[in-house]
Amino acid sequence: MGIEKPLDPPKNGLLVPDLIPVAYEVVDAWKVLIKDLAQLLHIIPVYACSECSEVHVAQTGHHIQNCLGQTSASRRSFHSWVKGSINDVLVPIESYHLYDPFGRRIKHETRFEYDRIPAVVELCIQAGLDIPEYPSRRRTSPIRMIGKKVINRGGYVEEPKPWRSANSYSLADFDTYGACGRFPPPTSSDVARIAQETVDAYEIVRLGVEKLMKKYTVKACGYCSEVHVGPWGHNAKLCGEFKHQWRDGKHGWQDATVDEVFPPNYVWHVQDPKGPPMTGALRRFYGKAPAVIEVCMQAGAQIPRKYVPMMRLDIVVPDSEEARLVA
C-alpha cells in the first residue's frame, strides 16, 4: 500500500538498551564455560564415534547398537570410539561476522571476505557487545522500510578491516579450538568447584541467548546446521543436504531456535561411570542429558532440577536378566 512500516528496536537497526548488559553477561559466562570445561576434560573421559555424531561420557564407550555411519553395517551398528574433545561436548556453531547486518548481503563470491566466529559471540556483538577485533556499526537514526523494502538505511558504509595486534590470537578466549591445551588440569580439591561454575555458566549462556533471540533475529537453515545472525540470511551456496541441487546450493532460511544456536548435544546419562558399559537391551531405562551437564555431574556438581526428569535419576536400572520381568 506504500505505507511506511513502523519498526521498533532492534528491527530498525538500533540497539535495545536493556539487552546490552545481557550481551556482556553472556560473553563473560561463555569464556568461563570454555575455560572450566577444558579443565574438566583433563580428568573426565569423553568418547566420540569416528563414524557418526554419537558422544559418550564414561570410562569406556557404550555397547548400544545405534551407529548410522557409512561402515556401520560391517560393525553391526556398534560405534567406533575414539577420544573426544571439547568440540564434541560443546558443539561449535559458527556464523559470519557482519559489520552492518542491514547492509549488503553476503554473496557466494564474497564469502571469504567475512570472518567466521561463534554464533553466540556474533549475537552478543549485534546486541551491543564491543570487541575491537570485530567492530559493528552502531546507528543513531533508525532505518526506514516500506513493506519488505528498505528505503533508508543511512547509506552503505565501508567495513573497517579487523584490528588485530601482532602478538595475540583473535578471539582466543571465545573459541573452543585448542582450549584443552591452553588450560592445565585442575587440582583435585578444585574439581567440584569448577564443575559447579561450569553448570552455572552454561545456564547463564543458555538463558541469555534465549533472551537475546526474542528480540534479535537469527536464521537457521532447514536442511543443514548453518546459522546466520541478522535480519536476512546470506546467499553463499554452501548447503549440501537434501535436494540441494534444486536450490542451487542455497540455504533454506527460517527462524532459528535456541537449540540450533546453542545445541545441548544430548548424551546417555551414566549412573556408574566405572561400571559395565551400557547395553542396547536396557536402553529404555537410560536417561539423557546435555553433554556439558553430564560431564559436570560426574565431576561432582549439583544438577539443576529441570534436568532431573530427563536424566531419570529416580529409576533403578535392572540387570539384563531382570529386564524381561519389568512391566
mmCIF file of N, CA and C in Angstrom, residues 156-283:
data_model
loop_
_atom_site.group_PDB
_atom_site.id
_atom_site.type_symbol
_atom_site.label_atom_id
_atom_site.label_comp_id
_atom_site.label_asym_id
_atom_site.label_seq_id
_atom_site.Cartn_x
_atom_site.Cartn_y
_atom_site.Cartn_z
ATOM 1 N N TYR A 156 25.440 2.964 2.542
ATOM 2 C CA TYR A 156 26.395 1.880 2.765
ATOM 3 C C TYR A 156 27.693 2.452 3.324
ATOM 4 N N VAL A 157 28.222 1.782 4.324
ATOM 5 C CA VAL A 157 29.455 2.214 4.969
ATOM 6 C C VAL A 157 30.510 1.158 4.720
ATOM 7 N N GLU A 158 31.702 1.600 4.338
ATOM 8 C CA GLU A 158 32.792 0.666 4.092
ATOM 9 C C GLU A 158 33.187 -0.003 5.407
ATOM 10 N N GLU A 159 33.265 -1.319 5.377
ATOM 11 C CA GLU A 159 33.590 -2.066 6.589
ATOM 12 C C GLU A 159 35.057 -1.907 6.925
ATOM 13 N N PRO A 160 35.388 -1.498 8.159
ATOM 14 C CA PRO A 160 36.803 -1.370 8.533
ATOM 15 C C PRO A 160 37.460 -2.736 8.632
ATOM 16 N N LYS A 161 38.747 -2.762 8.368
ATOM 17 C CA LYS A 161 39.486 -4.005 8.472
ATOM 18 C C LYS A 161 39.578 -4.438 9.922
ATOM 19 N N PRO A 162 39.449 -5.755 10.204
ATOM 20 C CA PRO A 162 39.552 -6.224 11.596
ATOM 21 C C PRO A 162 40.892 -5.864 12.203
ATOM 22 N N TRP A 163 40.841 -5.304 13.408
ATOM 23 C CA TRP A 163 42.057 -4.905 14.105
ATOM 24 C C TRP A 163 42.571 -6.080 14.915
ATOM 25 N N ARG A 164 43.841 -6.392 14.718
ATOM 26 C CA ARG A 164 44.460 -7.479 15.478
ATOM 27 C C ARG A 164 45.879 -7.049 15.846
ATOM 28 N N SER A 165 46.245 -7.251 17.098
ATOM 29 C CA SER A 165 47.623 -6.986 17.494
ATOM 30 C C SER A 165 48.524 -8.083 16.975
ATOM 31 N N ALA A 166 49.784 -7.789 16.838
ATOM 32 C CA ALA A 166 50.714 -8.719 16.201
ATOM 33 C C ALA A 166 51.003 -9.942 17.057
ATOM 34 N N ASN A 167 50.865 -9.827 18.372
ATOM 35 C CA ASN A 167 51.256 -10.929 19.252
ATOM 36 C C ASN A 167 50.077 -11.553 19.982
ATOM 37 N N SER A 168 48.882 -11.458 19.438
ATOM 38 C CA SER A 168 47.719 -12.051 20.101
ATOM 39 C C SER A 168 46.858 -12.765 19.075
ATOM 40 N N TYR A 169 46.264 -13.882 19.485
ATOM 41 C CA TYR A 169 45.336 -14.615 18.624
ATOM 42 C C TYR A 169 43.941 -14.077 18.840
ATOM 43 N N SER A 170 43.294 -13.664 17.771
ATOM 44 C CA SER A 170 41.995 -13.022 17.882
ATOM 45 C C SER A 170 40.950 -13.986 18.428
ATOM 46 N N LEU A 171 40.170 -13.498 19.387
ATOM 47 C CA LEU A 171 39.061 -14.249 19.958
ATOM 48 C C LEU A 171 39.498 -15.584 20.572
ATOM 49 N N ALA A 172 40.710 -15.645 21.101
ATOM 50 C CA ALA A 172 41.190 -16.903 21.683
ATOM 51 C C ALA A 172 40.331 -17.322 22.872
ATOM 52 N N ASP A 173 39.872 -16.361 23.651
ATOM 53 C CA ASP A 173 39.071 -16.696 24.827
ATOM 54 C C ASP A 173 37.654 -17.122 24.464
ATOM 55 N N PHE A 174 37.214 -16.813 23.241
ATOM 56 C CA PHE A 174 35.850 -17.142 22.845
ATOM 57 C C PHE A 174 35.769 -18.400 21.989
ATOM 58 N N ASP A 175 36.900 -18.961 21.595
ATOM 59 C CA ASP A 175 36.924 -20.083 20.670
ATOM 60 C C ASP A 175 37.312 -21.356 21.413
ATOM 61 N N THR A 176 36.678 -22.467 21.039
ATOM 62 C CA THR A 176 36.990 -23.756 21.671
ATOM 63 C C THR A 176 38.214 -24.421 21.065
ATOM 64 N N TYR A 177 38.725 -23.912 19.945
ATOM 65 C CA TYR A 177 39.856 -24.557 19.274
ATOM 66 C C TYR A 177 41.092 -24.527 20.173
ATOM 67 N N GLY A 178 41.625 -25.692 20.475
ATOM 68 C CA GLY A 178 42.831 -25.796 21.289
ATOM 69 C C GLY A 178 42.641 -25.388 22.734
ATOM 70 N N ALA A 179 41.399 -25.399 23.229
ATOM 71 C CA ALA A 179 41.151 -24.929 24.596
ATOM 72 C C ALA A 179 41.788 -25.848 25.630
ATOM 73 N N CYS A 180 41.760 -27.168 25.377
ATOM 74 C CA CYS A 180 42.339 -28.100 26.352
ATOM 75 C C CYS A 180 43.850 -27.914 26.485
ATOM 76 N N GLY A 181 44.487 -27.442 25.433
ATOM 77 C CA GLY A 181 45.925 -27.192 25.513
ATOM 78 C C GLY A 181 46.268 -25.882 26.183
ATOM 79 N N ARG A 182 45.325 -24.943 26.212
ATOM 80 C CA ARG A 182 45.590 -23.640 26.827
ATOM 81 C C ARG A 182 45.415 -23.647 28.329
ATOM 82 N N PHE A 183 44.609 -24.583 28.845
ATOM 83 C CA PHE A 183 44.316 -24.587 30.274
ATOM 84 C C PHE A 183 44.812 -25.887 30.902
ATOM 85 N N PRO A 184 45.495 -25.819 32.051
ATOM 86 C CA PRO A 184 46.045 -27.027 32.683
ATOM 87 C C PRO A 184 44.971 -27.804 33.432
ATOM 88 N N PRO A 185 45.257 -29.056 33.805
ATOM 89 C CA PRO A 185 44.293 -29.833 34.600
ATOM 90 C C PRO A 185 44.077 -29.194 35.974
ATOM 91 N N PRO A 186 42.883 -29.294 36.543
ATOM 92 C CA PRO A 186 42.630 -28.715 37.864
ATOM 93 C C PRO A 186 43.163 -29.619 38.970
ATOM 94 N N THR A 187 43.358 -29.034 40.133
ATOM 95 C CA THR A 187 43.731 -29.830 41.292
ATOM 96 C C THR A 187 42.507 -30.585 41.804
ATOM 97 N N SER A 188 42.752 -31.660 42.530
ATOM 98 C CA SER A 188 41.643 -32.500 42.994
ATOM 99 C C SER A 188 40.699 -31.747 43.922
ATOM 100 N N SER A 189 41.204 -30.754 44.647
ATOM 101 C CA SER A 189 40.346 -30.000 45.562
ATOM 102 C C SER A 189 39.469 -28.983 44.844
ATOM 103 N N ASP A 190 39.815 -28.631 43.602
ATOM 104 C CA ASP A 190 39.057 -27.618 42.865
ATOM 105 C C ASP A 190 38.094 -28.210 41.855
ATOM 106 N N VAL A 191 38.061 -29.521 41.724
ATOM 107 C CA VAL A 191 37.243 -30.130 40.675
ATOM 108 C C VAL A 191 35.763 -29.845 40.888
ATOM 109 N N ALA A 192 35.271 -30.052 42.110
ATOM 110 C CA ALA A 192 33.847 -29.836 42.380
ATOM 111 C C ALA A 192 33.460 -28.376 42.190
ATOM 112 N N ARG A 193 34.323 -27.460 42.616
ATOM 113 C CA ARG A 193 34.014 -26.030 42.453
ATOM 114 C C ARG A 193 33.972 -25.646 40.978
ATOM 115 N N ILE A 194 34.935 -26.120 40.198
ATOM 116 C CA ILE A 194 34.965 -25.809 38.765
ATOM 117 C C ILE A 194 33.748 -26.412 38.068
ATOM 118 N N ALA A 195 33.352 -27.619 38.468
ATOM 119 C CA ALA A 195 32.188 -28.255 37.864
ATOM 120 C C ALA A 195 30.923 -27.445 38.125
ATOM 121 N N GLN A 196 30.775 -26.932 39.341
ATOM 122 C CA GLN A 196 29.597 -26.121 39.652
ATOM 123 C C GLN A 196 29.623 -24.798 38.898
ATOM 124 N N GLU A 197 30.805 -24.191 38.747
ATOM 125 C CA GLU A 197 30.927 -22.968 37.963
ATOM 126 C C GLU A 197 30.543 -23.212 36.511
ATOM 127 N N THR A 198 30.903 -24.386 35.992
ATOM 128 C CA THR A 198 30.581 -24.718 34.605
ATOM 129 C C THR A 198 29.076 -24.835 34.417
ATOM 130 N N VAL A 199 28.395 -25.487 35.359
ATOM 131 C CA VAL A 199 26.938 -25.614 35.265
ATOM 132 C C VAL A 199 26.276 -24.239 35.318
ATOM 133 N N ASP A 200 26.727 -23.395 36.231
ATOM 134 C CA ASP A 200 26.149 -22.055 36.346
ATOM 135 C C ASP A 200 26.395 -21.239 35.076
ATOM 136 N N ALA A 201 27.606 -21.327 34.513
ATOM 137 C CA ALA A 201 27.911 -20.592 33.286
ATOM 138 C C ALA A 201 27.084 -21.112 32.117
ATOM 139 N N TYR A 202 26.889 -22.407 32.052
ATOM 140 C CA TYR A 202 26.081 -22.999 30.979
ATOM 141 C C TYR A 202 24.640 -22.487 31.036
ATOM 142 N N GLU A 203 24.085 -22.412 32.235
ATOM 143 C CA GLU A 203 22.710 -21.925 32.374
ATOM 144 C C GLU A 203 22.608 -20.436 32.051
ATOM 145 N N ILE A 204 23.638 -19.660 32.409
ATOM 146 C CA ILE A 204 23.624 -18.225 32.106
ATOM 147 C C ILE A 204 23.671 -18.002 30.596
ATOM 148 N N VAL A 205 24.528 -18.750 29.905
ATOM 149 C CA VAL A 205 24.636 -18.601 28.450
ATOM 150 C C VAL A 205 23.328 -18.990 27.783
ATOM 151 N N ARG A 206 22.753 -20.103 28.196
ATOM 152 C CA ARG A 206 21.523 -20.569 27.553
ATOM 153 C C ARG A 206 20.363 -19.597 27.809
ATOM 154 N N LEU A 207 20.222 -19.122 29.038
ATOM 155 C CA LEU A 207 19.145 -18.180 29.342
ATOM 156 C C LEU A 207 19.367 -16.849 28.635
ATOM 157 N N GLY A 208 20.635 -16.402 28.578
ATOM 158 C CA GLY A 208 20.922 -15.133 27.911
ATOM 159 C C GLY A 208 20.689 -15.202 26.410
ATOM 160 N N VAL A 209 21.090 -16.308 25.778
ATOM 161 C CA VAL A 209 20.846 -16.463 24.343
ATOM 162 C C VAL A 209 19.349 -16.484 24.052
ATOM 163 N N GLU A 210 18.581 -17.116 24.939
ATOM 164 C CA GLU A 210 17.131 -17.148 24.764
ATOM 165 C C GLU A 210 16.536 -15.743 24.854
ATOM 166 N N LYS A 211 17.035 -14.921 25.774
ATOM 167 C CA LYS A 211 16.541 -13.546 25.888
ATOM 168 C C LYS A 211 16.893 -12.724 24.652
ATOM 169 N N LEU A 212 18.124 -12.865 24.168
ATOM 170 C CA LEU A 212 18.559 -12.080 23.016
ATOM 171 C C LEU A 212 17.807 -12.480 21.752
ATOM 172 N N MET A 213 17.531 -13.771 21.600
ATOM 173 C CA MET A 213 16.864 -14.240 20.386
ATOM 174 C C MET A 213 15.394 -13.851 20.339
ATOM 175 N N LYS A 214 14.829 -13.422 21.457
ATOM 176 C CA LYS A 214 13.454 -12.935 21.432
ATOM 177 C C LYS A 214 13.350 -11.585 20.737
ATOM 178 N N LYS A 215 14.470 -10.860 20.660
ATOM 179 C CA LYS A 215 14.482 -9.545 20.021
ATOM 180 C C LYS A 215 15.298 -9.540 18.738
ATOM 181 N N TYR A 216 16.495 -10.137 18.773
ATOM 182 C CA TYR A 216 17.390 -10.101 17.626
ATOM 183 C C TYR A 216 17.162 -11.339 16.748
ATOM 184 N N THR A 217 17.107 -11.103 15.448
ATOM 185 C CA THR A 217 16.770 -12.157 14.502
ATOM 186 C C THR A 217 17.968 -13.046 14.240
ATOM 187 N N VAL A 218 17.741 -14.354 14.292
ATOM 188 C CA VAL A 218 18.744 -15.358 13.940
ATOM 189 C C VAL A 218 18.077 -16.340 12.990
ATOM 190 N N LYS A 219 18.732 -16.607 11.873
ATOM 191 C CA LYS A 219 18.213 -17.523 10.872
ATOM 192 C C LYS A 219 18.996 -18.830 10.898
ATOM 193 N N ALA A 220 18.301 -19.927 10.631
ATOM 194 C CA ALA A 220 18.926 -21.247 10.550
ATOM 195 C C ALA A 220 18.434 -21.944 9.298
ATOM 196 N N CYS A 221 19.301 -22.745 8.688
ATOM 197 C CA CYS A 221 18.915 -23.496 7.501
ATOM 198 C C CYS A 221 18.057 -24.683 7.920
ATOM 199 N N GLY A 222 16.969 -24.899 7.181
ATOM 200 C CA GLY A 222 16.094 -26.020 7.494
ATOM 201 C C GLY A 222 16.622 -27.356 7.033
ATOM 202 N N TYR A 223 17.751 -27.370 6.324
ATOM 203 C CA TYR A 223 18.302 -28.616 5.804
ATOM 204 C C TYR A 223 19.629 -28.984 6.463
ATOM 205 N N CYS A 224 20.468 -27.994 6.795
ATOM 206 C CA CYS A 224 21.775 -28.266 7.390
ATOM 207 C C CYS A 224 21.905 -27.461 8.686
ATOM 208 N N SER A 225 23.097 -27.449 9.258
ATOM 209 C CA SER A 225 23.316 -26.810 10.560
ATOM 210 C C SER A 225 23.813 -25.374 10.446
ATOM 211 N N GLU A 226 23.737 -24.778 9.266
ATOM 212 C CA GLU A 226 24.215 -23.402 9.090
ATOM 213 C C GLU A 226 23.320 -22.417 9.832
ATOM 214 N N VAL A 227 23.960 -21.428 10.483
ATOM 215 C CA VAL A 227 23.253 -20.399 11.252
ATOM 216 C C VAL A 227 23.762 -19.040 10.806
ATOM 217 N N HIS A 228 22.866 -18.087 10.710
ATOM 218 C CA HIS A 228 23.234 -16.722 10.333
ATOM 219 C C HIS A 228 22.553 -15.751 11.289
ATOM 220 N N VAL A 229 23.333 -14.865 11.882
ATOM 221 C CA VAL A 229 22.816 -13.867 12.815
ATOM 222 C C VAL A 229 22.582 -12.580 12.046
ATOM 223 N N GLY A 230 21.337 -12.198 11.904
ATOM 224 C CA GLY A 230 20.995 -10.999 11.168
ATOM 225 C C GLY A 230 19.574 -11.081 10.656
ATOM 226 N N PRO A 231 19.059 -9.973 10.104
ATOM 227 C CA PRO A 231 17.665 -9.958 9.650
ATOM 228 C C PRO A 231 17.415 -10.812 8.423
ATOM 229 N N TRP A 232 18.448 -11.038 7.582
ATOM 230 C CA TRP A 232 18.302 -11.873 6.387
ATOM 231 C C TRP A 232 19.458 -12.851 6.334
ATOM 232 N N GLY A 233 19.211 -14.019 5.801
ATOM 233 C CA GLY A 233 20.269 -14.999 5.641
ATOM 234 C C GLY A 233 21.195 -14.626 4.496
ATOM 235 N N HIS A 234 22.400 -15.201 4.502
ATOM 236 C CA HIS A 234 23.362 -14.891 3.431
ATOM 237 C C HIS A 234 23.037 -15.711 2.180
ATOM 238 N N ASN A 235 23.718 -15.386 1.103
ATOM 239 C CA ASN A 235 23.480 -16.024 -0.196
ATOM 240 C C ASN A 235 24.618 -16.950 -0.613
ATOM 241 N N ALA A 236 25.447 -17.380 0.323
ATOM 242 C CA ALA A 236 26.512 -18.323 -0.013
ATOM 243 C C ALA A 236 25.904 -19.695 -0.305
ATOM 244 N N LYS A 237 26.323 -20.288 -1.401
ATOM 245 C CA LYS A 237 25.754 -21.561 -1.847
ATOM 246 C C LYS A 237 26.565 -22.710 -1.268
ATOM 247 N N LEU A 238 26.346 -22.982 0.013
ATOM 248 C CA LEU A 238 27.151 -23.963 0.730
ATOM 249 C C LEU A 238 26.340 -25.135 1.257
ATOM 250 N N CYS A 239 25.047 -25.169 1.007
ATOM 251 C CA CYS A 239 24.219 -26.246 1.540
ATOM 252 C C CYS A 239 24.358 -27.479 0.655
ATOM 253 N N GLY A 240 24.678 -28.606 1.263
ATOM 254 C CA GLY A 240 24.825 -29.843 0.510
ATOM 255 C C GLY A 240 23.883 -30.924 0.966
ATOM 256 N N GLU A 241 22.818 -30.530 1.655
ATOM 257 C CA GLU A 241 21.887 -31.517 2.189
ATOM 258 C C GLU A 241 20.796 -31.843 1.171
ATOM 259 N N PHE A 242 19.694 -32.389 1.645
ATOM 260 C CA PHE A 242 18.638 -32.985 0.829
ATOM 261 C C PHE A 242 18.208 -32.073 -0.326
ATOM 262 N N LYS A 243 18.361 -32.558 -1.563
ATOM 263 C CA LYS A 243 17.936 -31.867 -2.786
ATOM 264 C C LYS A 243 18.527 -30.461 -2.883
ATOM 265 N N HIS A 244 19.815 -30.323 -2.546
ATOM 266 C CA HIS A 244 20.446 -29.007 -2.649
ATOM 267 C C HIS A 244 20.596 -28.579 -4.106
ATOM 268 N N GLN A 245 20.557 -29.544 -5.054
ATOM 269 C CA GLN A 245 20.663 -29.171 -6.468
ATOM 270 C C GLN A 245 19.453 -28.337 -6.894
ATOM 271 N N TRP A 246 18.294 -28.634 -6.336
ATOM 272 C CA TRP A 246 17.090 -27.887 -6.689
ATOM 273 C C TRP A 246 17.177 -26.442 -6.200
ATOM 274 N N ARG A 247 17.944 -26.223 -5.154
ATOM 275 C CA ARG A 247 18.081 -24.877 -4.591
ATOM 276 C C ARG A 247 19.388 -24.212 -5.013
ATOM 277 N N ASP A 248 20.134 -24.839 -5.924
ATOM 278 C CA ASP A 248 21.418 -24.307 -6.378
ATOM 279 C C ASP A 248 22.385 -24.128 -5.205
ATOM 280 N N GLY A 249 22.277 -25.010 -4.207
ATOM 281 C CA GLY A 249 23.173 -24.946 -3.055
ATOM 282 C C GLY A 249 22.813 -23.880 -2.038
ATOM 283 N N LYS A 250 21.737 -23.127 -2.260
ATOM 284 C CA LYS A 250 21.367 -22.083 -1.303
ATOM 285 C C LYS A 250 20.667 -22.697 -0.091
ATOM 286 N N HIS A 251 20.804 -22.012 1.033
ATOM 287 C CA HIS A 251 20.210 -22.492 2.272
ATOM 288 C C HIS A 251 18.713 -22.170 2.301
ATOM 289 N N GLY A 252 17.969 -23.007 3.023
ATOM 290 C CA GLY A 252 16.558 -22.753 3.256
ATOM 291 C C GLY A 252 16.372 -22.069 4.594
ATOM 292 N N TRP A 253 16.384 -20.735 4.591
ATOM 293 C CA TRP A 253 16.403 -19.986 5.849
ATOM 294 C C TRP A 253 15.037 -19.970 6.516
ATOM 295 N N GLN A 254 15.072 -20.113 7.840
ATOM 296 C CA GLN A 254 13.888 -19.976 8.680
ATOM 297 C C GLN A 254 14.340 -19.480 10.039
ATOM 298 N N ASP A 255 13.388 -19.074 10.865
ATOM 299 C CA ASP A 255 13.750 -18.565 12.192
ATOM 300 C C ASP A 255 14.385 -19.676 13.020
ATOM 301 N N ALA A 256 15.504 -19.341 13.655
ATOM 302 C CA ALA A 256 16.262 -20.327 14.418
ATOM 303 C C ALA A 256 15.683 -20.487 15.817
ATOM 304 N N THR A 257 15.979 -21.612 16.411
ATOM 305 C CA THR A 257 15.645 -21.882 17.809
ATOM 306 C C THR A 257 16.915 -21.820 18.649
ATOM 307 N N VAL A 258 16.744 -21.821 19.963
ATOM 308 C CA VAL A 258 17.895 -21.746 20.855
ATOM 309 C C VAL A 258 18.784 -22.980 20.696
ATOM 310 N N ASP A 259 18.173 -24.144 20.480
ATOM 311 C CA ASP A 259 18.960 -25.369 20.344
ATOM 312 C C ASP A 259 19.792 -25.382 19.072
ATOM 313 N N GLU A 260 19.432 -24.590 18.065
ATOM 314 C CA GLU A 260 20.233 -24.524 16.841
ATOM 315 C C GLU A 260 21.417 -23.578 16.990
ATOM 316 N N VAL A 261 21.276 -22.552 17.811
ATOM 317 C CA VAL A 261 22.373 -21.620 18.049
ATOM 318 C C VAL A 261 23.295 -22.125 19.151
ATOM 319 N N PHE A 262 22.728 -22.732 20.180
ATOM 320 C CA PHE A 262 23.493 -23.259 21.320
ATOM 321 C C PHE A 262 23.034 -24.686 21.571
ATOM 322 N N PRO A 263 23.474 -25.642 20.737
ATOM 323 C CA PRO A 263 22.949 -27.018 20.822
ATOM 324 C C PRO A 263 23.346 -27.711 22.107
ATOM 325 N N PRO A 264 22.411 -28.419 22.757
ATOM 326 C CA PRO A 264 22.727 -29.109 24.017
ATOM 327 C C PRO A 264 23.501 -30.397 23.825
ATOM 328 N N ASN A 265 23.383 -31.051 22.655
ATOM 329 C CA ASN A 265 24.105 -32.283 22.354
ATOM 330 C C ASN A 265 23.853 -33.344 23.433
ATOM 331 N N TYR A 266 22.658 -33.914 23.428
ATOM 332 C CA TYR A 266 22.257 -34.870 24.456
ATOM 333 C C TYR A 266 23.060 -36.164 24.367
ATOM 334 N N VAL A 267 23.442 -36.674 25.526
ATOM 335 C CA VAL A 267 24.180 -37.934 25.643
ATOM 336 C C VAL A 267 23.471 -38.813 26.674
ATOM 337 N N TRP A 268 23.771 -40.106 26.650
ATOM 338 C CA TRP A 268 23.208 -41.023 27.634
ATOM 339 C C TRP A 268 23.740 -40.692 29.030
ATOM 340 N N HIS A 269 22.833 -40.678 30.007
ATOM 341 C CA HIS A 269 23.265 -40.462 31.385
ATOM 342 C C HIS A 269 23.773 -41.768 31.976
ATOM 343 N N VAL A 270 24.978 -41.727 32.521
ATOM 344 C CA VAL A 270 25.623 -42.904 33.098
ATOM 345 C C VAL A 270 25.555 -42.789 34.615
ATOM 346 N N GLN A 271 24.840 -43.704 35.245
ATOM 347 C CA GLN A 271 24.736 -43.658 36.706
ATOM 348 C C GLN A 271 26.024 -44.113 37.380
ATOM 349 N N ASP A 272 26.746 -45.049 36.764
ATOM 350 C CA ASP A 272 28.018 -45.526 37.313
ATOM 351 C C ASP A 272 29.064 -45.465 36.206
ATOM 352 N N PRO A 273 29.850 -44.366 36.127
ATOM 353 C CA PRO A 273 30.826 -44.240 35.032
ATOM 354 C C PRO A 273 31.869 -45.349 35.001
ATOM 355 N N LYS A 274 32.163 -45.952 36.164
ATOM 356 C CA LYS A 274 33.173 -47.006 36.218
ATOM 357 C C LYS A 274 32.562 -48.397 36.138
ATOM 358 N N GLY A 275 31.252 -48.487 35.967
ATOM 359 C CA GLY A 275 30.582 -49.771 35.901
ATOM 360 C C GLY A 275 30.664 -50.385 34.518
ATOM 361 N N PRO A 276 29.901 -51.449 34.296
ATOM 362 C CA PRO A 276 29.896 -52.101 32.978
ATOM 363 C C PRO A 276 29.301 -51.185 31.921
ATOM 364 N N PRO A 277 29.705 -51.341 30.661
ATOM 365 C CA PRO A 277 29.176 -50.477 29.588
ATOM 366 C C PRO A 277 27.671 -50.670 29.412
ATOM 367 N N MET A 278 27.016 -49.628 28.925
ATOM 368 C CA MET A 278 25.588 -49.696 28.647
ATOM 369 C C MET A 278 25.319 -50.669 27.500
ATOM 370 N N THR A 279 24.188 -51.349 27.589
ATOM 371 C CA THR A 279 23.796 -52.300 26.558
ATOM 372 C C THR A 279 22.480 -51.867 25.919
ATOM 373 N N GLY A 280 22.257 -52.307 24.700
ATOM 374 C CA GLY A 280 21.049 -51.930 23.995
ATOM 375 C C GLY A 280 19.790 -52.534 24.577
ATOM 376 N N ALA A 281 19.908 -53.669 25.282
ATOM 377 C CA ALA A 281 18.738 -54.320 25.842
ATOM 378 C C ALA A 281 18.091 -53.493 26.955
ATOM 379 N N LEU A 282 18.866 -52.613 27.596
ATOM 380 C CA LEU A 282 18.360 -51.826 28.716
ATOM 381 C C LEU A 282 18.228 -50.349 28.369
ATOM 382 N N ARG A 283 18.247 -50.004 27.109
ATOM 383 C CA ARG A 283 18.283 -48.594 26.735
ATOM 384 C C ARG A 283 17.012 -47.851 27.130
#
